[in-house]
XYZ file of C-alpha atoms in Angstrom:
443
model
C 0.000 0.000 0.000
C 2.804 2.443 0.879
C 4.612 1.626 -2.380
C 1.429 2.202 -4.360
C 0.813 5.571 -2.652
C 4.383 6.655 -3.333
C 4.082 5.697 -6.995
C 0.832 7.646 -7.328
C 2.408 10.689 -5.703
C 5.454 10.523 -7.986
C 3.174 10.154 -10.999
C 1.153 13.211 -9.957
C 4.252 15.330 -9.345
C 6.029 14.349 -12.529
C 8.948 12.196 -13.557
C 11.791 14.716 -13.421
C 14.277 13.113 -11.018
C 16.116 16.277 -10.017
C 13.132 17.801 -8.303
C 10.697 14.960 -7.786
C 12.700 13.692 -4.810
C 12.867 17.098 -3.051
C 9.206 17.718 -3.789
C 8.197 14.329 -2.422
C 10.362 14.958 0.648
C 8.641 18.273 1.309
C 5.194 16.797 0.701
C 5.898 13.827 2.996
C 7.236 16.092 5.752
C 4.189 18.348 5.423
C 1.911 15.317 5.608
C 3.749 13.974 8.670
C 3.581 17.348 10.417
C -0.111 17.634 9.658
C -0.602 14.084 10.893
C 0.904 15.005 14.256
C -1.204 18.156 14.360
C -4.243 16.060 13.487
C -3.618 13.780 16.455
C -3.157 16.706 18.819
C -6.283 18.421 17.514
C -8.220 15.190 17.839
C -7.322 14.975 21.527
C -8.250 18.624 22.013
C -11.564 18.214 20.173
C -12.787 15.735 22.773
C -12.076 18.106 25.679
C -12.457 21.624 24.300
C -15.639 23.574 23.621
C -15.991 24.187 19.845
C -16.329 27.890 20.617
C -12.673 27.891 21.721
C -11.686 26.811 18.211
C -13.795 29.675 16.882
C -11.833 32.135 19.025
C -8.589 30.467 17.888
C -9.617 31.156 14.298
C -10.127 34.846 15.120
C -6.660 34.936 16.715
C -5.105 33.328 13.623
C -6.591 36.042 11.415
C -5.184 38.770 13.694
C -1.762 37.066 13.723
C -1.635 36.824 9.922
C -3.074 40.314 9.451
C -0.023 41.777 11.206
C 2.503 38.980 10.638
C 2.483 39.214 6.841
C 3.295 42.971 6.769
C 6.062 42.357 9.320
C 8.325 41.135 6.496
C 7.061 43.627 3.920
C 6.558 40.642 1.588
C 10.261 41.023 0.794
C 10.702 37.264 1.140
C 9.241 37.028 -2.382
C 12.052 39.274 -3.663
C 14.871 37.273 -2.056
C 15.008 34.583 -4.820
C 15.223 37.174 -7.624
C 18.705 38.827 -7.518
C 21.523 37.006 -9.278
C 24.059 38.050 -6.631
C 23.808 36.681 -3.099
C 24.931 39.915 -1.448
C 21.908 41.717 -2.864
C 19.645 38.947 -1.611
C 21.213 39.349 1.847
C 20.470 43.067 1.617
C 16.803 42.320 0.963
C 16.825 39.962 3.951
C 18.201 42.765 6.127
C 15.576 45.224 4.890
C 12.838 42.772 5.798
C 14.337 42.223 9.228
C 14.269 45.957 9.925
C 10.494 46.002 9.421
C 9.690 43.319 12.005
C 10.053 45.380 15.236
C 8.187 48.301 13.633
C 5.164 46.252 12.623
C 5.219 44.330 15.926
C 4.843 47.626 17.788
C 2.018 48.665 15.477
C 0.220 45.369 16.148
C 0.393 45.946 19.908
C -0.996 49.482 19.561
C -3.759 48.361 17.204
C -4.919 45.612 19.555
C -4.889 48.059 22.467
C -6.964 50.665 20.618
C -9.241 48.668 18.297
C -8.971 45.109 19.546
C -11.904 45.322 21.957
C -14.436 46.371 19.322
C -13.202 43.808 16.769
C -13.219 40.952 19.270
C -16.702 41.878 20.454
C -18.043 41.836 16.861
C -16.527 38.399 16.217
C -17.721 36.916 19.530
C -14.090 36.449 20.666
C -13.825 38.756 23.684
C -11.955 36.080 25.666
C -8.936 36.692 23.474
C -8.455 40.054 25.224
C -7.125 38.118 28.230
C -4.045 37.222 26.130
C -2.696 40.674 25.161
C 0.782 39.283 24.402
C -0.401 36.812 21.804
C -0.862 38.949 18.671
C 2.395 40.991 18.964
C 4.427 37.850 19.643
C 2.830 36.030 16.715
C 3.500 39.058 14.496
C 7.254 38.928 15.106
C 7.474 35.162 14.648
C 5.399 35.051 11.454
C 7.476 37.857 9.924
C 10.775 36.155 10.729
C 9.521 32.803 9.466
C 8.512 34.346 6.135
C 11.967 35.854 5.575
C 13.678 32.598 6.486
C 11.471 30.720 4.022
C 12.360 33.254 1.326
C 16.075 32.571 1.748
C 15.538 28.809 1.966
C 13.559 28.953 -1.285
C 16.353 30.869 -3.007
C 19.007 28.393 -1.882
C 16.891 25.293 -2.426
C 17.043 24.174 1.214
C 14.203 21.709 0.752
C 15.411 19.472 3.597
C 15.375 22.380 6.036
C 11.913 23.441 4.912
C 10.695 19.860 5.300
C 12.169 19.631 8.808
C 10.607 22.972 9.702
C 7.141 21.895 8.626
C 7.513 18.672 10.575
C 8.591 20.599 13.691
C 5.689 23.009 13.262
C 3.103 20.234 13.232
C 4.748 18.288 16.050
C 4.999 21.231 18.451
C 1.567 22.630 17.691
C -0.057 19.222 17.903
C 1.693 18.468 21.195
C 0.463 21.664 22.831
C -3.024 21.174 21.437
C -3.070 17.737 23.047
C -1.927 19.303 26.323
C -5.231 21.176 26.534
C -6.711 17.935 27.847
C -4.596 18.377 30.991
C -5.498 22.016 31.625
C -8.551 24.070 32.415
C -7.226 27.025 30.384
C -8.050 25.604 26.978
C -7.890 28.811 24.950
C -4.466 29.757 26.329
C -3.030 26.368 25.353
C -4.528 26.545 21.864
C -3.104 30.018 21.225
C 0.259 29.088 22.723
C 0.349 25.973 20.536
C -0.288 28.006 17.381
C 2.513 30.431 18.210
C 4.963 27.719 19.321
C 4.438 25.785 16.082
C 5.450 28.788 13.969
C 8.386 29.458 16.310
C 9.628 25.866 15.948
C 9.619 26.143 12.150
C 11.459 29.467 12.363
C 14.088 27.939 14.658
C 14.808 25.070 12.252
C 15.151 27.439 9.294
C 17.292 29.900 11.271
C 19.763 27.139 12.158
C 20.124 26.226 8.481
C 20.520 29.852 7.446
C 23.187 30.424 10.105
C 25.215 27.560 8.588
C 24.930 28.945 5.036
C 28.090 30.841 3.959
C 26.118 32.840 1.387
C 23.904 34.222 4.154
C 26.956 35.482 6.056
C 28.242 37.748 3.285
C 29.211 41.284 4.361
C 26.247 43.593 4.583
C 25.782 46.195 1.912
C 26.413 49.845 2.840
C 23.466 52.067 3.664
C 23.312 53.680 0.222
C 23.175 50.273 -1.482
C 20.397 49.207 0.874
C 18.460 52.335 -0.044
C 18.839 51.499 -3.735
C 17.612 47.964 -3.073
C 14.647 49.373 -1.161
C 13.736 51.546 -4.142
C 14.264 48.703 -6.611
C 11.937 46.328 -4.749
C 9.539 48.871 -3.258
C 6.617 47.355 -5.132
C 6.812 44.247 -2.961
C 5.845 46.035 0.296
C 3.652 48.638 -1.418
C 1.678 46.412 -3.826
C 2.524 42.715 -3.607
C 2.203 42.701 0.195
C -1.470 43.555 0.072
C -2.343 40.959 -2.527
C -0.458 38.277 -0.580
C -2.063 39.431 2.666
C -5.483 39.130 1.108
C -4.655 35.606 -0.089
C -3.557 34.501 3.374
C -6.395 36.231 5.189
C -8.917 34.712 2.788
C -7.884 31.209 3.894
C -8.630 32.079 7.528
C -11.370 34.667 7.081
C -14.395 32.314 7.116
C -13.974 31.601 10.831
C -14.338 35.201 12.116
C -17.029 35.988 9.543
C -19.024 32.899 10.497
C -18.470 33.741 14.154
C -19.889 37.221 13.563
C -22.866 35.947 11.555
C -23.663 32.575 13.158
C -21.860 32.584 16.534
C -18.565 31.255 17.869
C -19.862 27.687 18.270
C -20.720 27.267 14.560
C -17.455 28.972 13.635
C -15.607 26.589 15.931
C -17.182 23.572 14.250
C -16.169 24.814 10.821
C -12.666 25.700 12.021
C -12.224 22.303 13.647
C -13.321 20.476 10.497
C -10.842 22.525 8.487
C -8.055 21.658 10.898
C -8.550 17.922 11.245
C -10.088 16.914 7.913
C -9.561 19.387 5.083
C -6.617 21.683 5.813
C -4.020 18.902 6.338
C -4.699 17.711 2.802
C -4.735 21.229 1.354
C -1.331 22.034 2.859
C 0.165 19.136 0.904
C -0.834 20.971 -2.264
C 0.814 24.201 -1.161
C 4.109 22.314 -0.803
C 4.251 22.197 -4.589
C 4.088 25.992 -4.632
C 7.586 26.209 -3.153
C 9.060 24.184 -6.005
C 6.920 26.010 -8.581
C 8.192 29.398 -7.365
C 11.815 28.258 -7.186
C 11.792 26.737 -10.689
C 9.877 29.651 -12.219
C 12.283 32.158 -10.636
C 15.240 30.203 -12.032
C 13.734 30.157 -15.513
C 13.011 33.864 -15.388
C 16.589 34.602 -14.296
C 17.787 32.509 -17.251
C 15.281 34.263 -19.579
C 13.328 31.083 -20.207
C 9.584 30.699 -20.673
C 7.899 29.645 -17.363
C 4.594 28.636 -18.990
C 5.413 24.872 -19.141
C 6.012 24.927 -15.384
C 2.662 26.567 -14.703
C 0.747 24.255 -17.057
C 2.278 21.134 -15.538
C 1.743 22.351 -11.963
C -1.924 23.157 -12.568
C -2.628 19.766 -14.121
C -0.874 17.823 -11.414
C -2.571 19.789 -8.646
C -5.919 18.924 -10.238
C -4.966 15.222 -10.237
C -3.951 15.392 -6.596
C -7.191 17.203 -5.728
C -9.224 14.360 -7.240
C -7.126 11.722 -5.454
C -7.470 13.435 -2.078
C -10.902 15.031 -1.932
C -13.182 12.580 -3.737
C -12.564 9.827 -1.134
C -12.888 12.450 1.586
C -16.342 13.458 0.360
C -17.443 9.810 0.349
C -15.858 8.520 3.553
C -15.476 11.666 5.659
C -19.072 12.054 6.887
C -19.149 8.417 8.022
C -15.877 8.778 9.918
C -16.563 12.018 11.782
C -18.643 10.470 14.547
C -16.031 7.762 15.101
C -13.213 10.318 15.189
C -14.799 13.147 17.169
C -17.539 11.353 19.069
C -21.336 11.115 18.854
C -21.779 14.869 19.249
C -20.383 15.286 15.723
C -22.810 12.986 13.900
C -24.501 15.981 12.281
C -21.214 17.407 10.939
C -21.236 15.340 7.724
C -23.264 17.894 5.715
C -20.850 20.604 6.899
C -17.905 18.650 5.503
C -19.540 17.838 2.156
C -20.516 21.468 1.645
C -16.964 22.659 2.362
C -15.057 20.282 0.076
C -15.752 21.913 -3.359
C -14.419 25.261 -2.186
C -11.401 23.744 -0.486
C -10.581 21.666 -3.581
C -10.694 24.828 -5.711
C -8.279 26.502 -3.279
C -6.034 23.442 -3.421
C -5.501 23.943 -7.152
C -5.563 27.745 -7.417
C -3.678 29.105 -4.391
C -0.292 27.427 -5.070
C -0.015 28.990 -8.548
C -0.809 32.575 -7.501
C 2.813 33.469 -6.481
C 3.880 33.206 -10.121
C 2.077 36.520 -10.687
C 4.503 38.107 -8.230
C 7.494 36.672 -10.045
C 6.144 38.114 -13.291
C 5.554 41.423 -11.449
C 1.855 41.304 -12.324
C 1.250 42.831 -8.915
C -2.009 44.612 -9.663
C -3.432 41.407 -11.108
C -2.452 39.556 -7.937
C -4.090 42.281 -5.853
C -7.256 41.972 -7.955
C -7.377 38.212 -7.328
C -7.060 38.684 -3.568
C -9.667 41.431 -3.479
C -12.156 39.393 -5.494
C -11.664 36.426 -3.197
C -12.278 38.368 -0.004
C -15.226 40.297 -1.459
C -17.091 37.186 -2.644
C -16.345 35.311 0.573
C -17.584 38.168 2.743
C -20.722 38.601 0.672
C -21.477 34.865 0.705
C -21.236 34.523 4.494
C -22.761 37.794 5.674
C -25.581 37.791 3.103
C -26.412 34.193 4.011
C -26.588 35.222 7.661
C -28.708 38.274 6.845
C -31.362 36.287 4.957
C -31.501 33.540 7.599
C -29.792 30.671 5.735
C -28.814 27.588 7.686
C -25.086 27.055 8.315
C -24.968 24.218 5.755
C -26.622 26.357 3.069
C -24.160 29.130 3.826
C -21.244 26.726 3.322
C -22.597 25.621 -0.068
C -22.888 29.256 -1.147
C -19.355 29.889 0.097
C -18.003 26.882 -1.829
C -19.630 28.119 -5.015
C -17.961 31.489 -4.582
C -14.565 29.822 -4.036
C -14.903 27.686 -7.179
C -15.604 30.847 -9.185
C -12.591 32.617 -7.680
C -10.336 29.599 -8.289
C -11.252 29.377 -11.978
C -10.694 33.116 -12.406
C -7.312 32.895 -10.662
C -5.988 30.146 -12.935
C -7.144 31.994 -16.071
C -5.411 35.188 -14.941
C -2.192 33.314 -14.106
C -2.126 31.674 -17.533
C -2.769 35.004 -19.205
C 0.059 36.602 -17.247
C 2.489 33.871 -18.288
C 1.444 34.087 -21.947
C 2.114 37.826 -22.014
C 5.649 37.357 -20.619
C 8.365 37.775 -23.213
C 11.388 35.575 -22.506
C 14.541 36.249 -24.516
C 14.842 32.639 -25.603
C 12.282 29.821 -25.608
C 12.256 27.148 -22.974
C 13.723 23.770 -23.955
C 11.277 20.863 -24.149
C 11.782 19.625 -20.612
C 9.356 18.330 -17.999
C 8.348 20.365 -15.029
C 11.027 20.991 -12.374
C 13.973 19.557 -14.235
C 17.394 20.767 -13.250
């Protein structure tokens, strides 16, 4: 059975030996990390009120809302320069932003946090004032470290980081069974998981001679800041919208249907759907690295995008069709009798999640092509349709299951639009010389 699964995975990812092995390694590590997180979440689900998972979802949105700007999205620029010293300069510029944005996050939560948490039925999060600023700093540092690891092809380090993330977060989630302060353990687990991944990547970066090159003088850093200013001024907001859109349903559902319904949806995402979706995003790392290399070499990246889209669609069918059939029958056995009515929730969520599985990993190629306004348009459309679907469903009195079907329909529409725009952006690129007839991800 294991051999058959490995063969199917290799077939879906392609036959190019130089990158199939690293891709499989990253996918397997992501799956293992999510497996450990699944076990920890499963233990927590039997002891924690679903409303606590709804509040955790609100916290995750706040952490990402500030954590993404903490790096200025400069991690996407790190793979682009030919010279390593310029890439180090971009890394330094991103690091300078982290303490600034962390301070802003603390002030924002002090001034506006109470009203936002009251609207989303998450007022208990105000008892953890340290959580959002700390998460902001860690998420920003993790993003920069991933940018350098992507440039240098440190797939093993990224795989180890994802495994550490899932293991630490899952372990602290499981520890909620031993404590009466469930929300504190859940929030601490989320933060500690990101910190563990950052620690693994930081160790690898510290051992990289290219990362220890002398820093550029201040005038060179200013020139780099001007050269890549579109990343924090334009690309940041599109990427932020993409990341927020993944987490946004929980606070919106909490505002429209209450924290308990939001907690049920968030818990299903964590233990059933999201672990599978994260496997798909692992391919995005290789897609970005290979596309960046081809662009630096003035090659056409369209074969990479076409192959990635097709293989993600194959993986989506392999993963989500069995989940739609078997998942509702397994929920009661996994989570207990109280979750017997959660099957319709899961079925309604799967079409939208499958669309995200295929579309989200290919969006970063728009940043590499510097189609930044197009990427911003995609993120804005996604958030607008999602917000309308949830809040309008709540306003007209739809049931939670009906709302999830409406939301899935909106996500399928956004996913199809995203792929069309990415293909159009690649077609309009003008490489100096055509790409050789190679398979995806060949070296």
